[in-house]
């Protein structure tokens, strides 16, 4: 599971580079921070259960973040 966190770090890095190429600096910074977090957690050497808890915690936080952003902050139109 630690390798999967490093894989997640790689893909978030690729997405951050695409945001950077499109001159979208705020999401690029967000994805660079996620990259650092995933790579650091990938090298921590936690147990399988801990990695699952961390992943599901990340999924819940990101789901709540995108739902609250799309409901409360997106412009009407």
PDB file of N, CA and C in Angstrom, residues 13-74:
ATOM      1  N   UNK A  13       1.294  14.758  -9.166  1.00  0.00           N
ATOM      2  CA  UNK A  13       2.348  15.598  -9.738  1.00  0.00           C
ATOM      3  C   UNK A  13       2.087  15.866 -11.221  1.00  0.00           C
ATOM      4  N   UNK A  14       1.660  14.841 -11.945  1.00  0.00           N
ATOM      5  CA  UNK A  14       1.335  15.012 -13.364  1.00  0.00           C
ATOM      6  C   UNK A  14       0.173  15.988 -13.535  1.00  0.00           C
ATOM      7  N   UNK A  15      -0.862  15.851 -12.703  1.00  0.00           N
ATOM      8  CA  UNK A  15      -2.005  16.762 -12.776  1.00  0.00           C
ATOM      9  C   UNK A  15      -1.579  18.183 -12.422  1.00  0.00           C
ATOM     10  N   UNK A  16      -0.703  18.330 -11.426  1.00  0.00           N
ATOM     11  CA  UNK A  16      -0.210  19.664 -11.058  1.00  0.00           C
ATOM     12  C   UNK A  16       0.569  20.296 -12.202  1.00  0.00           C
ATOM     13  N   UNK A  17       1.361  19.505 -12.905  1.00  0.00           N
ATOM     14  CA  UNK A  17       2.091  20.051 -14.048  1.00  0.00           C
ATOM     15  C   UNK A  17       1.147  20.480 -15.164  1.00  0.00           C
ATOM     16  N   UNK A  18       0.060  19.733 -15.363  1.00  0.00           N
ATOM     17  CA  UNK A  18      -0.915  20.133 -16.380  1.00  0.00           C
ATOM     18  C   UNK A  18      -1.619  21.433 -15.979  1.00  0.00           C
ATOM     19  N   UNK A  19      -1.964  21.574 -14.704  1.00  0.00           N
ATOM     20  CA  UNK A  19      -2.539  22.840 -14.239  1.00  0.00           C
ATOM     21  C   UNK A  19      -1.540  23.980 -14.427  1.00  0.00           C
ATOM     22  N   UNK A  20      -0.275  23.711 -14.146  1.00  0.00           N
ATOM     23  CA  UNK A  20       0.749  24.738 -14.287  1.00  0.00           C
ATOM     24  C   UNK A  20       0.919  25.141 -15.751  1.00  0.00           C
ATOM     25  N   UNK A  21       0.850  24.172 -16.654  1.00  0.00           N
ATOM     26  CA  UNK A  21       0.961  24.484 -18.076  1.00  0.00           C
ATOM     27  C   UNK A  21      -0.228  25.305 -18.553  1.00  0.00           C
ATOM     28  N   UNK A  22      -1.379  25.108 -17.940  1.00  0.00           N
ATOM     29  CA  UNK A  22      -2.568  25.884 -18.294  1.00  0.00           C
ATOM     30  C   UNK A  22      -2.678  27.193 -17.542  1.00  0.00           C
ATOM     31  N   UNK A  23      -1.642  27.562 -16.793  1.00  0.00           N
ATOM     32  CA  UNK A  23      -1.577  28.795 -16.015  1.00  0.00           C
ATOM     33  C   UNK A  23      -2.688  28.894 -14.976  1.00  0.00           C
ATOM     34  N   UNK A  24      -3.054  27.771 -14.407  1.00  0.00           N
ATOM     35  CA  UNK A  24      -4.001  27.724 -13.290  1.00  0.00           C
ATOM     36  C   UNK A  24      -3.173  27.454 -12.027  1.00  0.00           C
ATOM     37  N   UNK A  25      -2.716  28.527 -11.397  1.00  0.00           N
ATOM     38  CA  UNK A  25      -1.716  28.398 -10.347  1.00  0.00           C
ATOM     39  C   UNK A  25      -2.276  27.907  -9.016  1.00  0.00           C
ATOM     40  N   UNK A  26      -3.496  28.260  -8.690  1.00  0.00           N
ATOM     41  CA  UNK A  26      -4.060  27.829  -7.404  1.00  0.00           C
ATOM     42  C   UNK A  26      -4.278  26.316  -7.354  1.00  0.00           C
ATOM     43  N   UNK A  27      -4.943  25.699  -8.354  1.00  0.00           N
ATOM     44  CA  UNK A  27      -5.057  24.244  -8.297  1.00  0.00           C
ATOM     45  C   UNK A  27      -3.711  23.540  -8.455  1.00  0.00           C
ATOM     46  N   UNK A  28      -2.778  24.164  -9.191  1.00  0.00           N
ATOM     47  CA  UNK A  28      -1.448  23.562  -9.315  1.00  0.00           C
ATOM     48  C   UNK A  28      -0.767  23.498  -7.955  1.00  0.00           C
ATOM     49  N   UNK A  29      -0.878  24.569  -7.180  1.00  0.00           N
ATOM     50  CA  UNK A  29      -0.298  24.571  -5.836  1.00  0.00           C
ATOM     51  C   UNK A  29      -0.967  23.531  -4.949  1.00  0.00           C
ATOM     52  N   UNK A  30      -2.281  23.422  -5.049  1.00  0.00           N
ATOM     53  CA  UNK A  30      -3.008  22.419  -4.277  1.00  0.00           C
ATOM     54  C   UNK A  30      -2.530  21.009  -4.611  1.00  0.00           C
ATOM     55  N   UNK A  31      -2.328  20.724  -5.886  1.00  0.00           N
ATOM     56  CA  UNK A  31      -1.893  19.387  -6.269  1.00  0.00           C
ATOM     57  C   UNK A  31      -0.420  19.150  -5.958  1.00  0.00           C
ATOM     58  N   UNK A  32       0.412  20.197  -5.967  1.00  0.00           N
ATOM     59  CA  UNK A  32       1.797  20.019  -5.528  1.00  0.00           C
ATOM     60  C   UNK A  32       1.856  19.681  -4.043  1.00  0.00           C
ATOM     61  N   UNK A  33       0.984  20.293  -3.249  1.00  0.00           N
ATOM     62  CA  UNK A  33       0.928  19.970  -1.817  1.00  0.00           C
ATOM     63  C   UNK A  33       0.461  18.535  -1.619  1.00  0.00           C
ATOM     64  N   UNK A  34      -0.536  18.102  -2.395  1.00  0.00           N
ATOM     65  CA  UNK A  34      -0.992  16.719  -2.309  1.00  0.00           C
ATOM     66  C   UNK A  34       0.106  15.751  -2.721  1.00  0.00           C
ATOM     67  N   UNK A  35       0.895  16.136  -3.728  1.00  0.00           N
ATOM     68  CA  UNK A  35       2.011  15.290  -4.158  1.00  0.00           C
ATOM     69  C   UNK A  35       2.999  15.093  -3.025  1.00  0.00           C
ATOM     70  N   UNK A  36       3.372  16.191  -2.384  1.00  0.00           N
ATOM     71  CA  UNK A  36       4.315  16.089  -1.271  1.00  0.00           C
ATOM     72  C   UNK A  36       3.744  15.234  -0.148  1.00  0.00           C
ATOM     73  N   UNK A  37       2.467  15.423   0.142  1.00  0.00           N
ATOM     74  CA  UNK A  37       1.834  14.640   1.205  1.00  0.00           C
ATOM     75  C   UNK A  37       1.823  13.151   0.877  1.00  0.00           C
ATOM     76  N   UNK A  38       1.444  12.795  -0.338  1.00  0.00           N
ATOM     77  CA  UNK A  38       1.391  11.382  -0.721  1.00  0.00           C
ATOM     78  C   UNK A  38       2.773  10.745  -0.730  1.00  0.00           C
ATOM     79  N   UNK A  39       3.772  11.452  -1.233  1.00  0.00           N
ATOM     80  CA  UNK A  39       5.116  10.874  -1.286  1.00  0.00           C
ATOM     81  C   UNK A  39       5.680  10.708   0.120  1.00  0.00           C
ATOM     82  N   UNK A  40       5.479  11.704   0.972  1.00  0.00           N
ATOM     83  CA  UNK A  40       5.961  11.591   2.355  1.00  0.00           C
ATOM     84  C   UNK A  40       5.270  10.435   3.067  1.00  0.00           C
ATOM     85  N   UNK A  41       3.941  10.340   2.917  1.00  0.00           N
ATOM     86  CA  UNK A  41       3.229   9.237   3.563  1.00  0.00           C
ATOM     87  C   UNK A  41       3.627   7.888   2.969  1.00  0.00           C
ATOM     88  N   UNK A  42       3.987   7.867   1.683  1.00  0.00           N
ATOM     89  CA  UNK A  42       4.409   6.623   1.050  1.00  0.00           C
ATOM     90  C   UNK A  42       5.708   6.079   1.613  1.00  0.00           C
ATOM     91  N   UNK A  43       6.555   6.962   2.107  1.00  0.00           N
ATOM     92  CA  UNK A  43       7.832   6.522   2.670  1.00  0.00           C
ATOM     93  C   UNK A  43       7.804   6.367   4.190  1.00  0.00           C
ATOM     94  N   UNK A  44       6.645   6.544   4.812  1.00  0.00           N
ATOM     95  CA  UNK A  44       6.565   6.450   6.273  1.00  0.00           C
ATOM     96  C   UNK A  44       6.577   5.008   6.771  1.00  0.00           C
ATOM     97  N   UNK A  45       6.117   4.071   5.956  1.00  0.00           N
ATOM     98  CA  UNK A  45       6.160   2.665   6.357  1.00  0.00           C
ATOM     99  C   UNK A  45       5.087   2.271   7.352  1.00  0.00           C
ATOM    100  N   UNK A  46       3.889   2.789   7.191  1.00  0.00           N
ATOM    101  CA  UNK A  46       2.786   2.432   8.073  1.00  0.00           C
ATOM    102  C   UNK A  46       2.282   1.035   7.751  1.00  0.00           C
ATOM    103  N   UNK A  47       1.385   0.543   8.582  1.00  0.00           N
ATOM    104  CA  UNK A  47       0.761  -0.748   8.306  1.00  0.00           C
ATOM    105  C   UNK A  47      -0.315  -0.585   7.234  1.00  0.00           C
ATOM    106  N   UNK A  48      -0.757  -1.713   6.721  1.00  0.00           N
ATOM    107  CA  UNK A  48      -1.783  -1.701   5.673  1.00  0.00           C
ATOM    108  C   UNK A  48      -3.068  -1.031   6.163  1.00  0.00           C
ATOM    109  N   UNK A  49      -3.441  -1.319   7.378  1.00  0.00           N
ATOM    110  CA  UNK A  49      -4.664  -0.741   7.942  1.00  0.00           C
ATOM    111  C   UNK A  49      -4.555   0.781   8.070  1.00  0.00           C
ATOM    112  N   UNK A  50      -3.402   1.263   8.490  1.00  0.00           N
ATOM    113  CA  UNK A  50      -3.201   2.698   8.621  1.00  0.00           C
ATOM    114  C   UNK A  50      -3.285   3.393   7.273  1.00  0.00           C
ATOM    115  N   UNK A  51      -2.690   2.766   6.240  1.00  0.00           N
ATOM    116  CA  UNK A  51      -2.784   3.347   4.903  1.00  0.00           C
ATOM    117  C   UNK A  51      -4.226   3.376   4.417  1.00  0.00           C
ATOM    118  N   UNK A  52      -5.008   2.366   4.739  1.00  0.00           N
ATOM    119  CA  UNK A  52      -6.421   2.361   4.340  1.00  0.00           C
ATOM    120  C   UNK A  52      -7.189   3.464   5.069  1.00  0.00           C
ATOM    121  N   UNK A  53      -6.926   3.638   6.349  1.00  0.00           N
ATOM    122  CA  UNK A  53      -7.574   4.723   7.093  1.00  0.00           C
ATOM    123  C   UNK A  53      -7.189   6.088   6.520  1.00  0.00           C
ATOM    124  N   UNK A  54      -5.916   6.265   6.200  1.00  0.00           N
ATOM    125  CA  UNK A  54      -5.470   7.531   5.617  1.00  0.00           C
ATOM    126  C   UNK A  54      -6.126   7.772   4.263  1.00  0.00           C
ATOM    127  N   UNK A  55      -6.221   6.726   3.442  1.00  0.00           N
ATOM    128  CA  UNK A  55      -6.821   6.884   2.123  1.00  0.00           C
ATOM    129  C   UNK A  55      -8.298   7.226   2.223  1.00  0.00           C
ATOM    130  N   UNK A  56      -9.036   6.529   3.091  1.00  0.00           N
ATOM    131  CA  UNK A  56     -10.463   6.819   3.219  1.00  0.00           C
ATOM    132  C   UNK A  56     -10.695   8.173   3.857  1.00  0.00           C
ATOM    133  N   UNK A  57      -9.828   8.591   4.766  1.00  0.00           N
ATOM    134  CA  UNK A  57      -9.923   9.938   5.307  1.00  0.00           C
ATOM    135  C   UNK A  57      -9.707  10.985   4.234  1.00  0.00           C
ATOM    136  N   UNK A  58      -8.729  10.734   3.353  1.00  0.00           N
ATOM    137  CA  UNK A  58      -8.486  11.643   2.231  1.00  0.00           C
ATOM    138  C   UNK A  58      -9.686  11.678   1.300  1.00  0.00           C
ATOM    139  N   UNK A  59     -10.277  10.534   1.017  1.00  0.00           N
ATOM    140  CA  UNK A  59     -11.432  10.478   0.121  1.00  0.00           C
ATOM    141  C   UNK A  59     -12.625  11.245   0.704  1.00  0.00           C
ATOM    142  N   UNK A  60     -12.865  11.101   1.982  1.00  0.00           N
ATOM    143  CA  UNK A  60     -13.992  11.806   2.619  1.00  0.00           C
ATOM    144  C   UNK A  60     -13.766  13.310   2.599  1.00  0.00           C
ATOM    145  N   UNK A  61     -12.550  13.744   2.941  1.00  0.00           N
ATOM    146  CA  UNK A  61     -12.250  15.179   2.948  1.00  0.00           C
ATOM    147  C   UNK A  61     -12.351  15.766   1.544  1.00  0.00           C
ATOM    148  N   UNK A  62     -11.826  15.055   0.543  1.00  0.00           N
ATOM    149  CA  UNK A  62     -11.889  15.593  -0.822  1.00  0.00           C
ATOM    150  C   UNK A  62     -13.323  15.592  -1.349  1.00  0.00           C
ATOM    151  N   UNK A  63     -14.106  14.573  -1.014  1.00  0.00           N
ATOM    152  CA  UNK A  63     -15.504  14.542  -1.445  1.00  0.00           C
ATOM    153  C   UNK A  63     -16.293  15.682  -0.810  1.00  0.00           C
ATOM    154  N   UNK A  64     -16.125  15.886   0.482  1.00  0.00           N
ATOM    155  CA  UNK A  64     -16.826  16.985   1.147  1.00  0.00           C
ATOM    156  C   UNK A  64     -16.364  18.335   0.621  1.00  0.00           C
ATOM    157  N   UNK A  65     -15.082  18.444   0.286  1.00  0.00           N
ATOM    158  CA  UNK A  65     -14.570  19.692  -0.248  1.00  0.00           C
ATOM    159  C   UNK A  65     -15.156  20.022  -1.608  1.00  0.00           C
ATOM    160  N   UNK A  66     -15.221  19.044  -2.503  1.00  0.00           N
ATOM    161  CA  UNK A  66     -15.739  19.325  -3.839  1.00  0.00           C
ATOM    162  C   UNK A  66     -17.242  19.547  -3.810  1.00  0.00           C
ATOM    163  N   UNK A  67     -17.963  18.847  -2.941  1.00  0.00           N
ATOM    164  CA  UNK A  67     -19.407  19.049  -2.839  1.00  0.00           C
ATOM    165  C   UNK A  67     -19.714  20.420  -2.252  1.00  0.00           C
ATOM    166  N   UNK A  68     -19.004  20.803  -1.190  1.00  0.00           N
ATOM    167  CA  UNK A  68     -19.266  22.114  -0.586  1.00  0.00           C
ATOM    168  C   UNK A  68     -18.855  23.239  -1.525  1.00  0.00           C
ATOM    169  N   UNK A  69     -17.756  23.048  -2.277  1.00  0.00           N
ATOM    170  CA  UNK A  69     -17.363  24.077  -3.230  1.00  0.00           C
ATOM    171  C   UNK A  69     -18.403  24.210  -4.339  1.00  0.00           C
ATOM    172  N   UNK A  70     -18.855  23.092  -4.875  1.00  0.00           N
ATOM    173  CA  UNK A  70     -19.820  23.169  -5.977  1.00  0.00           C
ATOM    174  C   UNK A  70     -21.175  23.658  -5.514  1.00  0.00           C
ATOM    175  N   UNK A  71     -21.533  23.457  -4.261  1.00  0.00           N
ATOM    176  CA  UNK A  71     -22.832  23.887  -3.770  1.00  0.00           C
ATOM    177  C   UNK A  71     -22.827  25.336  -3.302  1.00  0.00           C
ATOM    178  N   UNK A  72     -21.767  25.748  -2.580  1.00  0.00           N
ATOM    179  CA  UNK A  72     -21.763  27.061  -1.954  1.00  0.00           C
ATOM    180  C   UNK A  72     -20.962  28.117  -2.707  1.00  0.00           C
ATOM    181  N   UNK A  73     -19.922  27.749  -3.445  1.00  0.00           N
ATOM    182  CA  UNK A  73     -19.019  28.758  -3.975  1.00  0.00           C
ATOM    183  C   UNK A  73     -19.045  28.931  -5.480  1.00  0.00           C
ATOM    184  N   UNK A  74     -19.557  27.975  -6.223  1.00  0.00           N
ATOM    185  CA  UNK A  74     -19.588  28.127  -7.671  1.00  0.00           C
ATOM    186  C   UNK A  74     -20.612  29.170  -8.061  1.00  0.00           C
TER     187      UNK A  74
END
